[in-house]
mmCIF file of C-alpha atoms in Angstrom:
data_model
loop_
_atom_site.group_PDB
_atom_site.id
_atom_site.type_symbol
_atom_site.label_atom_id
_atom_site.label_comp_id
_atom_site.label_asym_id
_atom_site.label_seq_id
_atom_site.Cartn_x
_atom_site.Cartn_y
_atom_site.Cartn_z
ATOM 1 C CA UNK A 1 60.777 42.587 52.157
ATOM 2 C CA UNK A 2 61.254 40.092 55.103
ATOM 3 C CA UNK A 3 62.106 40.517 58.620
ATOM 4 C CA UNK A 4 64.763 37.658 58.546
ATOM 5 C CA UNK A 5 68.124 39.195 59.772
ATOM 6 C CA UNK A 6 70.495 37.604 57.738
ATOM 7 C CA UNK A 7 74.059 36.873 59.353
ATOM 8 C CA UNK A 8 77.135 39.058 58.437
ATOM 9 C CA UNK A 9 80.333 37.534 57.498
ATOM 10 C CA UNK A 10 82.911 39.254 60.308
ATOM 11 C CA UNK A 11 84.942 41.730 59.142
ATOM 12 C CA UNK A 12 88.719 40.436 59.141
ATOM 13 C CA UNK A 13 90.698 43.122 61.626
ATOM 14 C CA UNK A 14 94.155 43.119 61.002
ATOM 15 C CA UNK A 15 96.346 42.199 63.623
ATOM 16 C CA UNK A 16 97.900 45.409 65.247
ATOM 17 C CA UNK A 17 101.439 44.615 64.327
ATOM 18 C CA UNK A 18 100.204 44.160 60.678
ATOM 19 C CA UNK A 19 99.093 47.439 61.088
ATOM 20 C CA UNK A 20 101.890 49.498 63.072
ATOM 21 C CA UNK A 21 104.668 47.002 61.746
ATOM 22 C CA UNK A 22 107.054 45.205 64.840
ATOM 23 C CA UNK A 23 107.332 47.030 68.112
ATOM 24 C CA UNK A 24 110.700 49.094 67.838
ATOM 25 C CA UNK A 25 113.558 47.546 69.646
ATOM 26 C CA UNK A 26 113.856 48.615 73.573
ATOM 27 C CA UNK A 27 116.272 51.689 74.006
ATOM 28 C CA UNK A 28 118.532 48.906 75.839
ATOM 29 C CA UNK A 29 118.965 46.567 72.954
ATOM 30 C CA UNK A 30 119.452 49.411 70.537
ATOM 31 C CA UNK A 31 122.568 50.830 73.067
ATOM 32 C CA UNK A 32 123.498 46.651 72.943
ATOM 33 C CA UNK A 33 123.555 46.296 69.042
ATOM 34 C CA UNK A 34 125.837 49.900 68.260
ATOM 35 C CA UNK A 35 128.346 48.994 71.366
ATOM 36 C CA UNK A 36 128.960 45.694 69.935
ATOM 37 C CA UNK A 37 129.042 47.483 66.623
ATOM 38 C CA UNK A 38 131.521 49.725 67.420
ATOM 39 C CA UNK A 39 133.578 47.167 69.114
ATOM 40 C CA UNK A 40 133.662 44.689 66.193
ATOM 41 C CA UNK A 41 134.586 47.326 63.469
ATOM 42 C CA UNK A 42 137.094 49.145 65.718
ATOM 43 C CA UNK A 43 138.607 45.303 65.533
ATOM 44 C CA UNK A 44 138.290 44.794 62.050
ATOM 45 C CA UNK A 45 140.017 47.628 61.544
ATOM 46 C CA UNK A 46 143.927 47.271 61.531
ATOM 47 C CA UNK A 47 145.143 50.722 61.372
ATOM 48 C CA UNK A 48 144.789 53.296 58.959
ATOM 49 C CA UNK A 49 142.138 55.622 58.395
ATOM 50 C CA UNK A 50 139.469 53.201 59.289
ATOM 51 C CA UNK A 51 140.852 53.281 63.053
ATOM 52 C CA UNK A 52 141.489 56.737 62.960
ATOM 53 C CA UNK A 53 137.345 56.502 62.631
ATOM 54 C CA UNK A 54 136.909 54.430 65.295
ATOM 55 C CA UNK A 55 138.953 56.704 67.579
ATOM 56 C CA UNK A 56 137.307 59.544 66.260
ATOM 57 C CA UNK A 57 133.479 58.858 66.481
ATOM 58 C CA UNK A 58 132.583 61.194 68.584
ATOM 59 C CA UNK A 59 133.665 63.817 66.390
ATOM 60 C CA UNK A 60 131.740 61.601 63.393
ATOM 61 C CA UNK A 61 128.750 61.134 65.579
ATOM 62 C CA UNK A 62 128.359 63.830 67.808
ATOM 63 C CA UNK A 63 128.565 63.779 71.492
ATOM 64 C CA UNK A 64 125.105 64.422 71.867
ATOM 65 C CA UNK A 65 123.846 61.196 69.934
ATOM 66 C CA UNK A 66 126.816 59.058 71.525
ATOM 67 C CA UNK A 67 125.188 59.859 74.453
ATOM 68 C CA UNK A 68 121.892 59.617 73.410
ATOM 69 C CA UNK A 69 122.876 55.851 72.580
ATOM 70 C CA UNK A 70 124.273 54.594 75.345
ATOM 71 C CA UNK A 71 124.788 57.183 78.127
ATOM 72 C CA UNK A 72 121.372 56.011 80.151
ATOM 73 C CA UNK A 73 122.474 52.214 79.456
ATOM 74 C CA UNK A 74 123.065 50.110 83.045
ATOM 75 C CA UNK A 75 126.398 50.793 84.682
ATOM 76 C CA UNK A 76 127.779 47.448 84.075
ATOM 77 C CA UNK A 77 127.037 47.372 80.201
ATOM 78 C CA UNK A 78 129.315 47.380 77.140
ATOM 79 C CA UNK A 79 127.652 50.887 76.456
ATOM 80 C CA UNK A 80 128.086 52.756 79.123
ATOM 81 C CA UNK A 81 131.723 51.179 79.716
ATOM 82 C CA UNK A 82 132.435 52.105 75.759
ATOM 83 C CA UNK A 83 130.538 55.638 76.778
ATOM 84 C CA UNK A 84 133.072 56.467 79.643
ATOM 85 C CA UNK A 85 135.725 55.702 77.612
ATOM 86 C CA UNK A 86 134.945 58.018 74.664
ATOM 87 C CA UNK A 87 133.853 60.810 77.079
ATOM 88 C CA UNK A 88 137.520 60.460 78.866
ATOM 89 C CA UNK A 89 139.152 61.061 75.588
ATOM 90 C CA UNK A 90 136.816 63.767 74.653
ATOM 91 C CA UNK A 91 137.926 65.189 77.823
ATOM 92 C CA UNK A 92 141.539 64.842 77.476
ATOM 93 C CA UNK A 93 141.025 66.624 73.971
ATOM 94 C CA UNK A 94 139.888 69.077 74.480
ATOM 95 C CA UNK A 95 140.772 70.436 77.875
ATOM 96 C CA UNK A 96 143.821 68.284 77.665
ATOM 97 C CA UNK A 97 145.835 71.098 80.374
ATOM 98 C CA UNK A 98 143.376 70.797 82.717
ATOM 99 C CA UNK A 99 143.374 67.246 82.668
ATOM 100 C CA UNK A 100 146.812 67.325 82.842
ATOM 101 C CA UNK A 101 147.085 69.580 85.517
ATOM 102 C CA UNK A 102 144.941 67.623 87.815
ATOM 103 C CA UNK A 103 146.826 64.472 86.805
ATOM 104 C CA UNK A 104 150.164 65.605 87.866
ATOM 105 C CA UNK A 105 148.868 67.199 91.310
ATOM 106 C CA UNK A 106 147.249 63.743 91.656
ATOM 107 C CA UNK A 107 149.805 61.406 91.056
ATOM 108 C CA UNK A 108 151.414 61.355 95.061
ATOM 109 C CA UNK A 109 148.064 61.179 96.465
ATOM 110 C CA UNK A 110 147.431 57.795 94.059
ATOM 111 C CA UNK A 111 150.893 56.716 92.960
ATOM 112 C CA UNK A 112 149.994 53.041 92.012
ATOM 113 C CA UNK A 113 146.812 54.440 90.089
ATOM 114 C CA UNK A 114 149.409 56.499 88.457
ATOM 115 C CA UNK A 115 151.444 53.503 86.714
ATOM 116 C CA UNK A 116 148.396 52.088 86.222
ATOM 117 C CA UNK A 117 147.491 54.831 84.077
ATOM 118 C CA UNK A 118 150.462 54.745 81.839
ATOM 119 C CA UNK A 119 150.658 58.613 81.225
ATOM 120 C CA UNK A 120 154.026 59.501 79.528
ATOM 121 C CA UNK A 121 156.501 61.789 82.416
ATOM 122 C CA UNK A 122 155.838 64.783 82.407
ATOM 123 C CA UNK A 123 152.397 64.674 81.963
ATOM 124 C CA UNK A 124 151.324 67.771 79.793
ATOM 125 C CA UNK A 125 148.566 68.261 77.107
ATOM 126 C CA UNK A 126 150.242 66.154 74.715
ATOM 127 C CA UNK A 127 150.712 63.179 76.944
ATOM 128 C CA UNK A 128 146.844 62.888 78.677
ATOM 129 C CA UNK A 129 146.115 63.170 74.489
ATOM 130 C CA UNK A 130 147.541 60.279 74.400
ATOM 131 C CA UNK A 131 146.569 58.153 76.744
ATOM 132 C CA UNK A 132 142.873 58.647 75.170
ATOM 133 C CA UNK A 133 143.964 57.466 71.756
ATOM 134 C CA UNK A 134 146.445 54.704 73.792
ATOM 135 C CA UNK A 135 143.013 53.604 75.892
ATOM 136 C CA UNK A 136 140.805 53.063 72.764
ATOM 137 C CA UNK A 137 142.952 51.338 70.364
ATOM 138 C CA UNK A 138 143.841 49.128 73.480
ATOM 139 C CA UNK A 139 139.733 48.436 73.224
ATOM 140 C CA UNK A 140 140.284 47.687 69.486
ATOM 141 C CA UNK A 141 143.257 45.275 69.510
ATOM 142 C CA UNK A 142 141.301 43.280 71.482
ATOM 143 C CA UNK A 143 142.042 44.560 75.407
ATOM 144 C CA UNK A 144 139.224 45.955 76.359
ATOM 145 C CA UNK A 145 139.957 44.751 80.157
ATOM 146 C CA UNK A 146 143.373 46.676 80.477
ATOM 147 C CA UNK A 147 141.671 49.845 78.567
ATOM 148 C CA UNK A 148 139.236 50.127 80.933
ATOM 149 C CA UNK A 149 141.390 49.319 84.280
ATOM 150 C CA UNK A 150 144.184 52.250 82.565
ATOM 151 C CA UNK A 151 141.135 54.895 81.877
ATOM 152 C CA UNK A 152 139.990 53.433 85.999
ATOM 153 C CA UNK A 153 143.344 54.121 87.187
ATOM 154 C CA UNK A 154 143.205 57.557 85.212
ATOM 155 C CA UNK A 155 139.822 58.614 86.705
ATOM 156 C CA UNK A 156 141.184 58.321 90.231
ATOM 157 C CA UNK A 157 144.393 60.146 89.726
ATOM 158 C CA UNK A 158 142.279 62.720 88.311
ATOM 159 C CA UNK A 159 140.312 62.818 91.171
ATOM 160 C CA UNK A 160 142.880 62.667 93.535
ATOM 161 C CA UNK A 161 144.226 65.664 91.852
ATOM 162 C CA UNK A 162 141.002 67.390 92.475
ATOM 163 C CA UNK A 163 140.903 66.929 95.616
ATOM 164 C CA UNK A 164 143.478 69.482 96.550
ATOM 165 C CA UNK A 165 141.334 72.323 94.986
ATOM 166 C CA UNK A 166 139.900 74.361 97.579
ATOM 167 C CA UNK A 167 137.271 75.167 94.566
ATOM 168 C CA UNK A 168 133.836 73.185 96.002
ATOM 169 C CA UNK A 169 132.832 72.069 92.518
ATOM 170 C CA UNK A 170 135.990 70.450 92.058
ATOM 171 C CA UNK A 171 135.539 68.182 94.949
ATOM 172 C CA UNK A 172 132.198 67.198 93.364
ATOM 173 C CA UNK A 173 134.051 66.587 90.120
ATOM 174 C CA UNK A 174 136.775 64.792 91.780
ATOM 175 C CA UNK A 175 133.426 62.128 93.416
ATOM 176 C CA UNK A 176 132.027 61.923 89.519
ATOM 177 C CA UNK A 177 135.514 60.751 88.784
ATOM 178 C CA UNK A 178 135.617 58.084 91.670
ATOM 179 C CA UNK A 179 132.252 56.654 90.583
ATOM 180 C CA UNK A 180 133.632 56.213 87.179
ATOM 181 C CA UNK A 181 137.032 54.916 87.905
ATOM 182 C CA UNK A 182 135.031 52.501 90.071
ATOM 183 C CA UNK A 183 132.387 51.487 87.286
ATOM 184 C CA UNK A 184 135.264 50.844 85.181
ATOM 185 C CA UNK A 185 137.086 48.791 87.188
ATOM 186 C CA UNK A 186 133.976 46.503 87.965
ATOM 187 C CA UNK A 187 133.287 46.422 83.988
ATOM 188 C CA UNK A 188 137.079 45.412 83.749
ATOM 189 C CA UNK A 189 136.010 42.171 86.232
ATOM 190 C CA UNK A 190 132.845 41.621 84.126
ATOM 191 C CA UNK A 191 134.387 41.609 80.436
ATOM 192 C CA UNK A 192 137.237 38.923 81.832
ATOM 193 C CA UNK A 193 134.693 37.054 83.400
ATOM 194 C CA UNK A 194 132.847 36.949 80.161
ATOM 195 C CA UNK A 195 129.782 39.146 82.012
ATOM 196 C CA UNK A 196 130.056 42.415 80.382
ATOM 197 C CA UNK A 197 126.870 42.849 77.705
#
């Protein structure tokens, strides 16, 4: 037997994307893709039970993977704008006499807010209901600037309304509503400037 070390033809090593398949998409661009999604079929659909859907998706979904998708997305995003809609009309839903109660001790503390709004007179259950359903079809039929200013305007009635309470939580309720009535109206300025992603 000789000594002579004979040379080894190199193993081929896949590449590690051969291996794990493409990186998954960023949380970011994954929040990106379902808001524009949601926003596209909620305009495709004219009416009927496929709007209904598109109204409804958090009760399709689930809040808790709505917010999964997009409630960590960057303030002025199509996904968190599309977020604090949904969660506004989840609100109203469901607790619609609270939010109707705070509305309507709000409304002389931010009267223009108020017509901004657009809440039918008096404003009960019924009425906040309403302007939920009223604020996301105004997203689908292609408004998405007025929905958001109207849910804005909304926000800081609401919080105006809270800050009456003598109840300490409520006052930090009533700032969570300014921040979002003010992240609203700045998405409002970014999707008519063409800026909102």
């Amino acid at each position: 037997m000789s000594d002579v070390h004979r040379p080894r033809r190199p193993t081929y090593l896949p590449d590690l994307e051969e291996v794990a398949g493409p990186a998954p998409d960023p949380p970011s661009a994954v929040a990106q893709r379902t808001a524009h999604a949601v926003l596209a079929a909620g305009r495709a659909s004219r009416g009927g039970p496929q709007r209904q859907r598109m109204l409804d998706l958090v009760g399709h979904v689930g809040v808790d993977d709505l917010a999964e998708l997009w409630r960590d997305s960057p303030e002025d995003s199509l996904p968190a704008s599309l977020w604090g809609l949904y969660l506004l009309r989840t609100w109203v839903r469901q607790d619609g006499a609270e939010a109707a109660r705070l509305f309507a001790a709000g409304r002389s503390g931010a009267e223009v807010a108020s017509v901004v709004a657009g809440v039918a007179e008096p404003p009960g259950p019924a009425e906040v209901a309403a302007l939920g359903d009223a604020v996301l079809t105004c997203v689908f039929d292609g408004e998405l600037g007025d929905a958001l200013e109207r849910a804005a305007a909304f926000a800081r009635v609401v919080a105006a309304g809270r800050a009456h309470e003598e109840d300490p939580a409520q006052h930090r309720l009533g700032m969570g509503n300014l921040r979002l009535a003010e992240r609203l109206e700045r998405a409002a300025r970014l999707w008519r400037a063409g800026r909102l992603e």
